[in-house]
Coordinates of C-alpha atoms in Angstrom, one line a residue:
X13 CA 91.7 106.6 100.5
X14 CA 95.8 106.4 101.6
X15 CA 98.1 107.3 104.1
X16 CA 101.4 108.0 103.3
X17 CA 104.5 106.7 102.7
X18 CA 106.8 105.4 105.3
X19 CA 109.4 105.6 106.6
X20 CA 108.0 105.4 109.3
X21 CA 109.6 104.4 112.0
X22 CA 108.0 101.7 112.0
X23 CA 109.6 102.1 112.8
X24 CA 111.1 104.3 111.0
X25 CA 111.5 103.0 108.0
X26 CA 110.5 102.6 105.2
X27 CA 107.4 101.7 105.9
X28 CA 104.6 103.9 107.1
X29 CA 103.5 101.8 110.1
X30 CA 100.9 101.2 108.8
X31 CA 98.8 104.1 110.3
X32 CA 97.3 103.9 107.5
X33 CA 95.3 103.7 104.2
X34 CA 92.2 104.7 103.8
X35 CA 90.4 107.3 102.4
X36 CA 90.8 108.6 105.6
X37 CA 94.7 109.1 105.6
X38 CA 95.7 111.5 103.1
X39 CA 92.6 112.3 101.4
X40 CA 92.4 115.8 102.2
X41 CA 91.3 117.9 105.4
X42 CA 87.8 118.6 106.2
X43 CA 85.9 121.3 106.6
X44 CA 83.3 123.8 107.5
X45 CA 80.3 123.5 105.4
X46 CA 77.9 121.6 107.2
X47 CA 79.7 120.1 110.2
X48 CA 81.4 116.8 110.1
X49 CA 81.7 115.3 113.3
X50 CA 84.7 112.9 115.0
X51 CA 84.7 109.4 114.8
X52 CA 81.6 107.5 116.3
X53 CA 79.3 110.5 116.3
X54 CA 79.0 110.4 113.0
X55 CA 77.6 106.9 112.0
X56 CA 74.0 106.0 111.7
X57 CA 72.5 103.8 114.0
X58 CA 74.1 99.9 113.7
X59 CA 71.1 97.5 112.3
X60 CA 71.6 93.8 111.9
X61 CA 74.2 92.3 110.4
X62 CA 74.0 91.3 106.7
X63 CA 76.7 88.7 106.1
X64 CA 78.3 89.2 102.8
X65 CA 78.7 91.7 100.5
X66 CA 81.3 93.9 98.3
X67 CA 82.7 97.0 99.7
X68 CA 84.9 98.9 97.0
X69 CA 87.5 101.7 98.4
X70 CA 89.3 104.7 96.7
X71 CA 92.7 104.8 96.9
X72 CA 94.8 108.0 95.1
X73 CA 97.9 108.0 94.1
X74 CA 98.6 105.3 96.4
X75 CA 100.0 102.0 94.3
X76 CA 101.9 99.4 96.7
X77 CA 104.7 97.7 95.1
X78 CA 106.0 94.9 97.6
X79 CA 104.7 92.2 99.4
X80 CA 106.9 90.8 101.3
X81 CA 106.4 92.4 105.1
X82 CA 110.2 92.6 105.5
X83 CA 110.2 95.7 102.8
X84 CA 114.0 96.3 101.6
X85 CA 116.1 99.8 103.2
X86 CA 115.9 100.9 99.3
X87 CA 112.4 101.0 99.3
X88 CA 110.4 103.9 100.7
X89 CA 107.0 103.2 99.7
X90 CA 104.7 103.3 102.6
X91 CA 101.8 102.2 101.0
X92 CA 103.1 98.9 101.1
X93 CA 101.9 98.3 104.0
X94 CA 98.9 99.1 103.7
X95 CA 98.7 96.0 101.2
X96 CA 100.1 93.5 104.1
X97 CA 98.8 94.4 107.4
X98 CA 95.9 92.4 106.8
X99 CA 97.6 89.8 106.0
X100 CA 100.2 89.8 108.2
X101 CA 99.6 91.9 111.2
X102 CA 102.6 93.0 113.7
X103 CA 102.7 91.6 116.7
X104 CA 101.5 94.8 118.6
X105 CA 98.1 96.2 116.9
X106 CA 97.7 100.5 117.6
X107 CA 94.6 101.6 118.6
X108 CA 91.4 100.1 119.8
X109 CA 88.1 101.8 118.1
X110 CA 89.4 105.8 118.8
X111 CA 91.9 105.6 121.8
X112 CA 95.6 105.8 120.7
X113 CA 96.4 102.7 122.9
X114 CA 97.7 98.9 122.0
X115 CA 94.4 96.8 121.0
X116 CA 95.1 93.7 122.7
X117 CA 92.3 91.3 121.3
X118 CA 93.9 92.3 117.8
X119 CA 97.3 91.4 118.9
X120 CA 99.2 88.6 118.5
X121 CA 100.3 88.3 122.2
X122 CA 98.2 87.4 125.1
X123 CA 100.6 89.6 127.8
X124 CA 103.9 91.2 127.4
X125 CA 106.1 90.9 130.8
X126 CA 109.1 93.3 131.5
X127 CA 111.0 92.1 134.2
X128 CA 114.8 92.3 135.3
X129 CA 115.1 95.8 135.6
X130 CA 113.1 96.0 131.8
X131 CA 115.8 94.4 130.1
X132 CA 114.1 90.9 130.1
X133 CA 110.6 90.7 128.0
X134 CA 108.6 87.6 128.1
X135 CA 106.1 87.7 125.1
X136 CA 103.2 85.4 125.6
X137 CA 101.6 84.9 122.0
X138 CA 98.1 83.5 121.5
X139 CA 97.2 80.1 120.3
X140 CA 96.4 81.3 117.0
X141 CA 96.7 79.3 113.1
X142 CA 98.2 80.4 109.9
X143 CA 95.7 80.1 107.1
X144 CA 96.9 76.9 106.0
X145 CA 95.7 75.1 109.4
X146 CA 99.5 75.1 110.9
X147 CA 99.7 76.8 114.6
X148 CA 101.6 80.3 115.0
X149 CA 103.9 79.3 117.2
X150 CA 107.5 80.9 118.7
X151 CA 109.3 79.1 115.9
X152 CA 108.0 82.3 113.5
X153 CA 109.4 84.6 116.0
X154 CA 112.5 83.1 115.9
X155 CA 112.2 83.0 112.1
X156 CA 111.7 86.9 111.8
X157 CA 114.5 87.5 114.3
X158 CA 117.1 85.3 112.6
X159 CA 116.2 87.0 108.8
X160 CA 116.5 90.6 110.7
X161 CA 119.6 89.3 112.6
X162 CA 121.6 88.9 109.2
X163 CA 119.9 91.5 107.0
X164 CA 119.0 94.2 109.3
X165 CA 120.5 96.6 106.8
X166 CA 117.9 96.1 104.5
X167 CA 115.2 96.2 106.4
X168 CA 113.3 99.5 105.8
X169 CA 112.1 99.4 109.2
X170 CA 115.3 99.2 111.7
X171 CA 116.8 101.7 113.5
X172 CA 120.5 101.2 114.0
X173 CA 120.9 100.0 117.7
X174 CA 117.2 98.5 118.6
X175 CA 115.8 95.1 117.2
X176 CA 117.4 92.9 116.3
X177 CA 120.7 94.7 118.0
X178 CA 119.6 95.1 121.1
X179 CA 118.5 91.3 121.7
X180 CA 121.5 89.7 123.8
X181 CA 119.5 86.3 123.6
X182 CA 116.5 84.6 122.5
X183 CA 114.5 81.3 124.2
X184 CA 111.3 79.7 123.1
X185 CA 110.5 77.8 126.4
X186 CA 107.5 76.5 124.6
X187 CA 105.5 76.9 121.5
X188 CA 103.7 79.9 122.8
X189 CA 106.8 81.8 124.5
X190 CA 109.7 83.9 123.5
X191 CA 112.2 85.5 126.2
X192 CA 114.3 88.4 124.9
X193 CA 117.0 89.2 126.8
X194 CA 117.8 92.6 126.0
X195 CA 121.3 94.5 125.9
X196 CA 119.8 97.1 128.1
X197 CA 116.7 98.4 129.8
X198 CA 114.1 100.3 127.7
X199 CA 111.4 102.4 128.4
X200 CA 108.4 99.2 128.2
X201 CA 105.8 102.2 126.7
X202 CA 108.6 102.8 124.1
X203 CA 109.3 99.2 123.3
X204 CA 106.1 98.1 123.2
X205 CA 104.5 100.9 121.1
X206 CA 107.7 101.7 118.6
X207 CA 109.4 98.5 118.4
X208 CA 107.1 95.6 118.3
X209 CA 104.6 97.0 116.6
X210 CA 106.9 96.9 114.0
X211 CA 107.2 93.2 114.1
X212 CA 104.9 90.9 112.1
X213 CA 105.3 87.2 112.7
X214 CA 105.9 84.9 109.5
X215 CA 105.1 81.5 108.7
X216 CA 108.5 79.3 109.2
X217 CA 107.0 76.3 107.9
X218 CA 106.4 77.7 104.4
X219 CA 108.8 80.5 103.8
X220 CA 111.7 78.9 105.3
X221 CA 113.5 78.3 102.0
X222 CA 116.1 79.8 99.8
X223 CA 114.5 78.9 95.9
X224 CA 111.2 78.3 94.5
X225 CA 111.8 74.6 94.5
X226 CA 113.4 74.4 97.1
X227 CA 112.9 72.2 100.8
X228 CA 111.8 74.4 103.3
X229 CA 114.2 73.5 106.1
X230 CA 116.1 75.8 109.5
X231 CA 117.7 77.5 106.9
X232 CA 117.4 80.7 109.0
X233 CA 119.5 79.2 112.1
X234 CA 122.6 79.9 110.1
X235 CA 123.6 83.5 108.9
X236 CA 124.7 82.3 105.1
X237 CA 121.0 80.7 105.3
X238 CA 119.1 83.5 107.0
X239 CA 120.6 85.6 103.8
X240 CA 119.9 83.3 101.4
X241 CA 116.0 83.1 102.7
X242 CA 116.0 86.8 102.9
X243 CA 117.0 87.4 99.1
X244 CA 114.5 84.7 97.7
X245 CA 111.9 86.2 99.9
X246 CA 112.3 89.7 98.8
X247 CA 113.0 88.8 95.2
X248 CA 109.6 87.3 95.3
X249 CA 108.0 90.4 97.3
X250 CA 109.0 92.8 94.3
X251 CA 107.2 90.6 91.3
X252 CA 103.8 92.2 91.2
X253 CA 102.5 89.7 88.9
X254 CA 102.4 87.2 91.6
X255 CA 101.4 89.0 94.8
X256 CA 98.0 87.1 94.4
X257 CA 99.2 84.2 92.7
X258 CA 102.5 82.9 94.4
X259 CA 101.3 80.3 97.0
X260 CA 104.1 81.9 99.6
X261 CA 101.8 85.1 99.8
X262 CA 98.4 82.7 100.1
X263 CA 99.8 81.2 103.8
X264 CA 98.3 84.2 105.7
X265 CA 97.6 84.8 109.9
X266 CA 95.4 88.0 109.4
X267 CA 91.6 88.4 108.6
X268 CA 92.1 88.5 104.8
X269 CA 93.8 86.8 101.5
X270 CA 94.7 88.4 98.8
X271 CA 92.8 87.3 95.5
X272 CA 93.5 90.0 92.7
X273 CA 96.6 92.5 92.4
X274 CA 96.9 94.2 88.9
X275 CA 99.8 96.2 88.0
X276 CA 97.7 99.9 88.3
X277 CA 97.5 99.4 91.9
X278 CA 93.9 97.6 91.3
X279 CA 93.5 94.8 94.4
X280 CA 91.0 92.8 96.6
X281 CA 90.9 90.5 99.3
X282 CA 88.5 88.0 100.4
X283 CA 88.3 86.4 104.2
X284 CA 90.7 84.3 105.5
X285 CA 88.4 81.6 106.5
X286 CA 90.6 80.2 109.1
X287 CA 91.5 83.4 111.0
X288 CA 92.1 82.9 114.4
X289 CA 91.3 86.6 115.6
X290 CA 88.7 88.3 117.5
X291 CA 86.9 89.9 114.5
X292 CA 85.9 87.5 112.0
X293 CA 85.2 89.2 108.4
X294 CA 81.6 89.5 107.8
X295 CA 82.2 90.7 103.9
X296 CA 82.6 88.7 100.7
X297 CA 85.2 90.8 99.4
X298 CA 87.0 94.0 99.5
X299 CA 88.0 95.8 96.5
X300 CA 90.7 98.4 96.4
X301 CA 89.9 100.6 93.4
X302 CA 93.2 103.2 92.4
X303 CA 92.7 107.3 91.5
X304 CA 95.5 109.1 90.2
X305 CA 93.7 112.4 91.7
X306 CA 91.1 113.3 94.0
X307 CA 89.1 114.7 91.0
X308 CA 88.0 111.6 89.5
X309 CA 87.5 110.0 93.2
X310 CA 84.9 113.0 94.2
X311 CA 83.3 112.2 90.3
X312 CA 82.8 108.7 91.5
X313 CA 81.6 109.3 94.8
X314 CA 78.6 111.7 93.2
X315 CA 78.0 109.1 90.5
X316 CA 76.6 107.2 94.2
X317 CA 77.6 103.6 92.3
X318 CA 81.1 102.5 92.3
X319 CA 82.5 103.5 95.9
X320 CA 81.5 102.6 99.0
X321 CA 84.4 104.5 100.8
X322 CA 86.4 107.4 100.1
X323 CA 88.5 110.3 101.2
X324 CA 86.8 113.8 100.8
X325 CA 89.1 116.5 99.5
X326 CA 89.2 119.8 101.2
X327 CA 88.2 121.3 97.8
X328 CA 85.2 119.3 97.2
X329 CA 84.1 119.9 101.0
X330 CA 80.9 121.5 99.8
X331 CA 79.7 118.1 98.5
X332 CA 79.2 117.0 101.9
X333 CA 75.6 117.7 102.5
X334 CA 74.5 116.1 98.9
X335 CA 76.5 113.0 99.7
X336 CA 74.8 112.7 103.0
X337 CA 71.9 112.8 101.1
X338 CA 73.5 110.4 98.4
X339 CA 73.3 107.7 101.7
X340 CA 76.9 108.6 102.5
X341 CA 77.8 109.7 105.9
X342 CA 81.1 111.3 107.2
X343 CA 83.5 111.7 109.6
X344 CA 87.0 112.9 111.0
X345 CA 89.6 112.1 113.1
X346 CA 93.1 114.0 113.4
X347 CA 96.1 112.1 112.4
X348 CA 99.0 111.0 114.8
X349 CA 101.8 111.9 112.6
X350 CA 103.8 115.4 111.7
X351 CA 103.5 116.7 108.1
X352 CA 107.2 118.1 107.0
X353 CA 109.5 119.4 104.6
X354 CA 112.8 118.0 105.2
X355 CA 116.2 120.4 103.7
X356 CA 118.3 118.2 102.4
X357 CA 121.2 119.3 104.6
X358 CA 124.3 117.9 101.5
X359 CA 122.7 119.1 98.4
X360 CA 125.6 119.8 96.4
X361 CA 124.4 123.6 95.7
X362 CA 122.5 124.3 98.5
X363 CA 123.9 122.1 101.2
X364 CA 125.6 124.7 103.1
X365 CA 122.6 127.1 102.7
X366 CA 120.2 124.5 104.6
X367 CA 122.9 123.4 107.7
X368 CA 122.3 127.2 109.0
X369 CA 119.8 126.6 111.6
X370 CA 119.1 130.7 111.1
X371 CA 118.3 129.6 107.1
X372 CA 115.7 127.4 108.7
X373 CA 114.5 129.5 111.2
X374 CA 113.7 132.3 107.9
X375 CA 112.2 129.8 106.3
X376 CA 110.0 128.2 109.2
X377 CA 109.2 132.2 110.1
X378 CA 108.0 132.5 106.7
X379 CA 104.9 129.8 106.6
X380 CA 101.8 130.9 107.6
X381 CA 100.1 128.1 109.0
X382 CA 97.5 129.2 111.1
X383 CA 96.3 130.5 107.1
X384 CA 96.9 127.1 105.7
X385 CA 94.9 125.4 108.5
X386 CA 92.0 128.3 107.9
X387 CA 92.1 128.4 104.5
X388 CA 93.1 125.2 102.8
X389 CA 91.6 122.9 105.6
X390 CA 88.9 124.7 106.6
X391 CA 90.1 124.2 110.4
X392 CA 90.3 120.7 109.8
X393 CA 94.1 120.2 110.2
X394 CA 96.8 119.8 113.2
X395 CA 98.6 123.4 113.0
X396 CA 102.2 121.7 112.8
X397 CA 103.6 123.7 115.6
X398 CA 106.5 120.9 116.1
X399 CA 107.4 117.6 115.9
X400 CA 104.2 116.0 117.7
X401 CA 100.8 116.5 116.7
X402 CA 98.7 118.6 119.0
X403 CA 95.6 117.1 118.2
X404 CA 96.2 113.7 117.7
X405 CA 98.8 113.3 120.9
X406 CA 97.9 115.9 122.7
X407 CA 98.9 114.4 125.8
X408 CA 102.9 114.5 124.6
X409 CA 102.5 118.3 123.7
X410 CA 104.6 120.4 125.2
X411 CA 103.2 124.1 126.2
X412 CA 105.4 125.4 123.9
X413 CA 103.7 123.5 121.2
X414 CA 100.2 124.0 122.1
X415 CA 101.3 127.8 122.5
X416 CA 102.2 127.8 118.7
X417 CA 105.5 126.4 118.6
X418 CA 108.6 128.5 118.8
X419 CA 108.4 130.3 115.0
X420 CA 105.0 131.8 114.6
X421 CA 104.5 133.1 111.3
X422 CA 106.7 136.3 111.4
X423 CA 108.1 137.8 108.5
X424 CA 109.8 140.7 109.9
X425 CA 111.9 138.2 112.0
X426 CA 112.7 136.5 109.2
X427 CA 114.0 139.0 107.3
X428 CA 115.3 140.3 109.8
X429 CA 117.7 136.8 111.1
X430 CA 118.8 137.1 107.1
X431 CA 120.0 140.8 106.9
X432 CA 122.0 139.9 110.2
X433 CA 123.7 137.3 108.4
X434 CA 124.7 138.6 105.5
X435 CA 122.2 138.5 103.1
X436 CA 120.9 141.3 101.2
X437 CA 116.9 141.0 101.5
X438 CA 115.1 141.7 98.4
X439 CA 111.1 141.1 99.3
X440 CA 109.3 139.7 96.2
X441 CA 112.9 139.6 94.2
X442 CA 116.0 137.5 94.6
X443 CA 117.6 137.4 98.4
X444 CA 121.6 137.0 97.9
X445 CA 124.6 136.6 100.1
X446 CA 126.1 139.6 100.2
X447 CA 128.5 138.7 102.9
X448 CA 130.6 135.7 102.7
X449 CA 132.2 133.7 105.1
X450 CA 132.2 132.7 108.5
X451 CA 131.8 134.7 111.7
X452 CA 128.8 137.4 112.9
X453 CA 127.8 138.6 110.2
X454 CA 128.7 136.5 107.6
X455 CA 126.3 134.5 105.8
X456 CA 128.3 131.2 106.7
X457 CA 130.6 128.0 106.2
X458 CA 130.7 127.2 102.3
X459 CA 128.6 129.6 101.1
X460 CA 129.5 132.1 98.1
X461 CA 129.2 136.1 97.4
X462 CA 126.0 135.8 95.6
X463 CA 124.2 132.7 96.4
X464 CA 120.5 133.2 96.1
X465 CA 117.9 131.8 98.4
X466 CA 116.3 129.8 95.5
X467 CA 115.3 126.5 96.3
X468 CA 113.2 123.5 95.0
X469 CA 110.3 122.0 96.5
X470 CA 109.8 118.1 95.7
X471 CA 106.2 117.0 96.6
X472 CA 103.5 114.1 95.8
X473 CA 100.9 115.2 93.1
X474 CA 97.6 113.9 92.9
X475 CA 95.9 116.0 96.1
X476 CA 94.5 119.7 95.1
X477 CA 94.6 120.5 98.9
X478 CA 98.8 119.9 98.8
X479 CA 98.7 122.2 95.5
X480 CA 97.3 124.9 97.1
X481 CA 99.4 124.6 100.1
X482 CA 102.2 124.4 98.8
X483 CA 101.5 127.6 96.7
X484 CA 100.5 129.5 99.7
X485 CA 104.0 128.6 101.0
X486 CA 105.9 129.7 97.8
X487 CA 104.0 133.0 97.7
X488 CA 104.6 133.7 101.4
X489 CA 108.5 132.9 101.2
X490 CA 108.8 135.1 98.6
X491 CA 108.0 138.5 100.9
X492 CA 111.6 137.8 102.0
X493 CA 112.7 137.0 98.6
X494 CA 113.3 133.5 98.7
X495 CA 112.0 131.4 95.6
X496 CA 110.4 128.0 96.1
X497 CA 110.3 126.2 93.1
X498 CA 107.2 123.9 92.9
X499 CA 107.6 120.5 91.3
X500 CA 104.8 118.0 92.1
X501 CA 106.0 114.4 91.1
X502 CA 103.6 110.7 91.4
X503 CA 104.6 109.5 94.5
X504 CA 105.8 106.2 93.9
X505 CA 108.5 108.3 91.1
X506 CA 109.2 110.6 93.9
X507 CA 110.0 108.3 96.3
X508 CA 112.2 105.9 93.6
X509 CA 114.7 109.3 93.0
X510 CA 114.9 110.7 96.4
X511 CA 118.2 109.1 98.4
X512 CA 118.9 109.0 101.9
X513 CA 121.9 112.1 102.2
X514 CA 124.5 112.6 104.3
X515 CA 127.8 114.0 105.4
X516 CA 129.6 110.9 104.2
X517 CA 127.3 109.9 101.3
X518 CA 125.6 112.0 99.0
X519 CA 125.5 110.8 95.3
X520 CA 124.8 113.2 92.9
X521 CA 122.4 110.7 91.3
X522 CA 119.9 110.5 94.4
X523 CA 121.0 113.7 96.8
X524 CA 120.3 116.5 93.6
X525 CA 116.8 117.1 95.6
X526 CA 116.7 119.9 97.5
X527 CA 113.4 120.4 100.2
X528 CA 110.7 117.8 99.7
X529 CA 107.5 116.6 101.0
X530 CA 105.6 113.1 101.0
X531 CA 102.7 114.0 103.0
X532 CA 103.7 112.9 106.5
X533 CA 105.3 110.9 108.6
X534 CA 102.9 108.8 110.5
X535 CA 103.7 108.0 114.1
X536 CA 103.5 105.1 115.9
X537 CA 101.6 104.9 119.8
X538 CA 104.8 106.6 121.2
X539 CA 105.4 109.6 119.4
X540 CA 109.1 110.2 119.6
X541 CA 111.7 111.1 116.9
X542 CA 113.7 108.2 116.7
X543 CA 114.8 106.7 112.6
X544 CA 114.1 110.5 111.8
X545 CA 116.0 112.9 113.5
X546 CA 118.8 111.2 115.3
X547 CA 121.9 110.1 113.1
X548 CA 121.7 107.6 110.4
X549 CA 118.2 107.2 111.5
X550 CA 116.2 105.2 108.6
X551 CA 113.6 107.8 108.2
X552 CA 116.5 110.9 108.1
X553 CA 116.7 111.2 104.6
X554 CA 118.4 114.7 104.8
X555 CA 121.2 113.8 107.1
X556 CA 120.4 115.9 110.4
X557 CA 122.8 115.2 113.0
X558 CA 123.3 116.5 116.2
X559 CA 124.7 115.1 119.4
X560 CA 122.4 116.5 121.4
X561 CA 119.3 115.1 119.6
X562 CA 120.9 112.0 119.3
X563 CA 120.9 111.7 123.5
X564 CA 117.8 113.4 123.8
X565 CA 116.3 110.9 121.5
X566 CA 117.6 108.1 123.7
X567 CA 116.5 109.5 126.4
X568 CA 112.9 108.8 125.6
X569 CA 113.5 105.4 124.8
X570 CA 115.4 104.4 127.7
X571 CA 113.4 106.0 130.6
X572 CA 109.6 106.9 130.9
X573 CA 110.3 110.7 132.1
X574 CA 107.8 113.0 130.5
X575 CA 110.3 115.7 131.5
X576 CA 113.3 113.6 129.2
X577 CA 110.2 113.7 126.6
X578 CA 109.7 117.0 126.7
X579 CA 113.1 118.2 126.5
X580 CA 113.2 116.1 123.6
X581 CA 110.0 117.5 121.7
X582 CA 111.3 121.4 122.6
X583 CA 114.6 120.6 121.5
X584 CA 113.4 119.6 118.2
X585 CA 110.8 122.1 117.7
X586 CA 113.4 124.7 118.0
X587 CA 116.4 123.1 115.9
X588 CA 114.3 122.4 112.6
X589 CA 115.4 119.5 111.5
X590 CA 112.6 119.8 109.6
X591 CA 110.4 122.6 108.9
X592 CA 106.9 122.2 110.3
X593 CA 103.6 122.5 108.5
X594 CA 100.3 121.6 108.5
X595 CA 98.9 117.9 108.7
X596 CA 94.8 117.7 107.6
X597 CA 92.6 115.6 109.6
X598 CA 91.5 112.3 107.9
X599 CA 88.1 113.0 106.4
X600 CA 86.1 109.4 105.2
X601 CA 83.2 109.1 103.5
X602 CA 81.1 105.9 103.7
X603 CA 77.9 104.5 102.9
X604 CA 75.5 104.5 105.7
X605 CA 74.6 101.5 105.6
X606 CA 78.2 100.1 106.0
X607 CA 78.9 99.8 109.7
X608 CA 81.8 99.0 111.8
X609 CA 84.2 102.0 109.8
X610 CA 83.8 104.5 112.8
X611 CA 84.8 105.1 115.5
X612 CA 87.6 105.6 113.5
X613 CA 91.0 104.2 114.5
X614 CA 93.5 106.9 114.3
X615 CA 96.2 104.4 113.8
X616 CA 95.2 101.6 111.8
X617 CA 92.9 104.4 109.7
X618 CA 90.6 102.5 107.5
X619 CA 92.7 99.1 107.6
X620 CA 90.8 97.3 109.7
X621 CA 87.9 95.7 107.1
X622 CA 87.6 92.9 109.2
X623 CA 85.3 95.3 111.5
X624 CA 83.0 96.6 108.3
X625 CA 79.5 95.1 107.7
X626 CA 76.4 96.0 105.5
X627 CA 72.9 95.9 107.5
X628 CA 69.9 94.6 106.3

């Protein structure tokens, strides 16, 4: 199971909104050898609830490495949210059943009131308790606010100009009310769905300390104190050996408590018996079992003994009927996110090439997305026509995207584009720059004569479908003499070596990469491009910067006009800050006697373990 990485906009940032985990997420496409139903239609009739039991879930190439929920900016591991969301849920919980809406029952607020022309937000908190019996209060919100105000640039989900910088004043009229006076009026949908959904509440009474032996106090109320507390918590959060034993991480307000964590990615939960939320865990234990690739995962599924929930890779889709006969059910759901190939516009050797829009257009024209959807994903994938998924968030997709996007598969157009800009196109060979320089018919600024169109594509290893897709891209790009050399690396290796590269900062040590694919970028409820495509965005690894894009993204944040969103979407689709590729649907295999799994929440994926239960 799993969903990939973050840099989510979680906004933005290195945290994958958590959309995530599970077998669901990144586990391969789904298919046509025996129909796979969407959501609830895939489940057997629910029987009487049987309290207790253990569920073991497969996680392929998905090892968390940080437990403090405010992840540092340098940590790009989106699987961390898989570990922490059940311990410290976000203020706004995305997804209710199969619906792409805010789940008010699981969220931490009773109401969100926007007033003063949408420049004031009043948050009314629920009367929940921490696992140690202390109440969850507005002081826990100000604790998070103070930490982030002093340390925002070292928060992976930070988007410049948004929370906490956009808060002019915070007041707490009582223990369960927070009033935010904002610096500007925001689109309430955007602020609720994309900003508040990145903010957890954290236990000030237990964590407001600067050392393990030091006392808890109000250290966060000064800038120096907030920096010291944040540094301490981030230091502790990186100690894998203490994930399950450090007393800090045992104070939770979510439905689960971490009971074990091993360095290989194995971990387990037990219920938080003091959980105040509506869905009390019925299971005794939940185990996440790591797999380095999907081959041993499917072997474990076929054995029928060790796994209760897992993803079904497309290359094993023929196993669907056999798995059903062995007591499993299968469901699918489109993923709210975008699969991408990120071009490094400031790679020392190839940045000048990739900064040319016509080069990115040629690369995009050569990706045979319909064939990938059909052959690699057996039809169970979003077509990848632009920055908004057509299947998972259809209401936001523009006619341009629904019609196939601005760059349908067209090898002849790609070759013509390159020739018209001074390239000697050699199909099946190596295309090179024949006419360097700027101006009409020239290759462009910084591109030397003889420059080949040869790129390396780095991507996350472990899934056969990803290998197949990238092999297909390599083959189709060769039709225009473009060479794409493939290199697969374990996810944690990949994210540890790839840095954010911009015009002003592109160190050789971390900006040597040329093209990179992490799998996909999960989206929040409001799927705009903040954090990914705006200048300086925390998820903008390739250094894309365009004043028009910045303006259009901001327009989606400040106003509620659907026309403004469409203008952003179509502009991003055409400008290609990323290359667009298909995104597989989530295919989940689970024991038929395990209920509450479906309908699949498209945003939390398989993370809502508290809803699961065995039937008698």
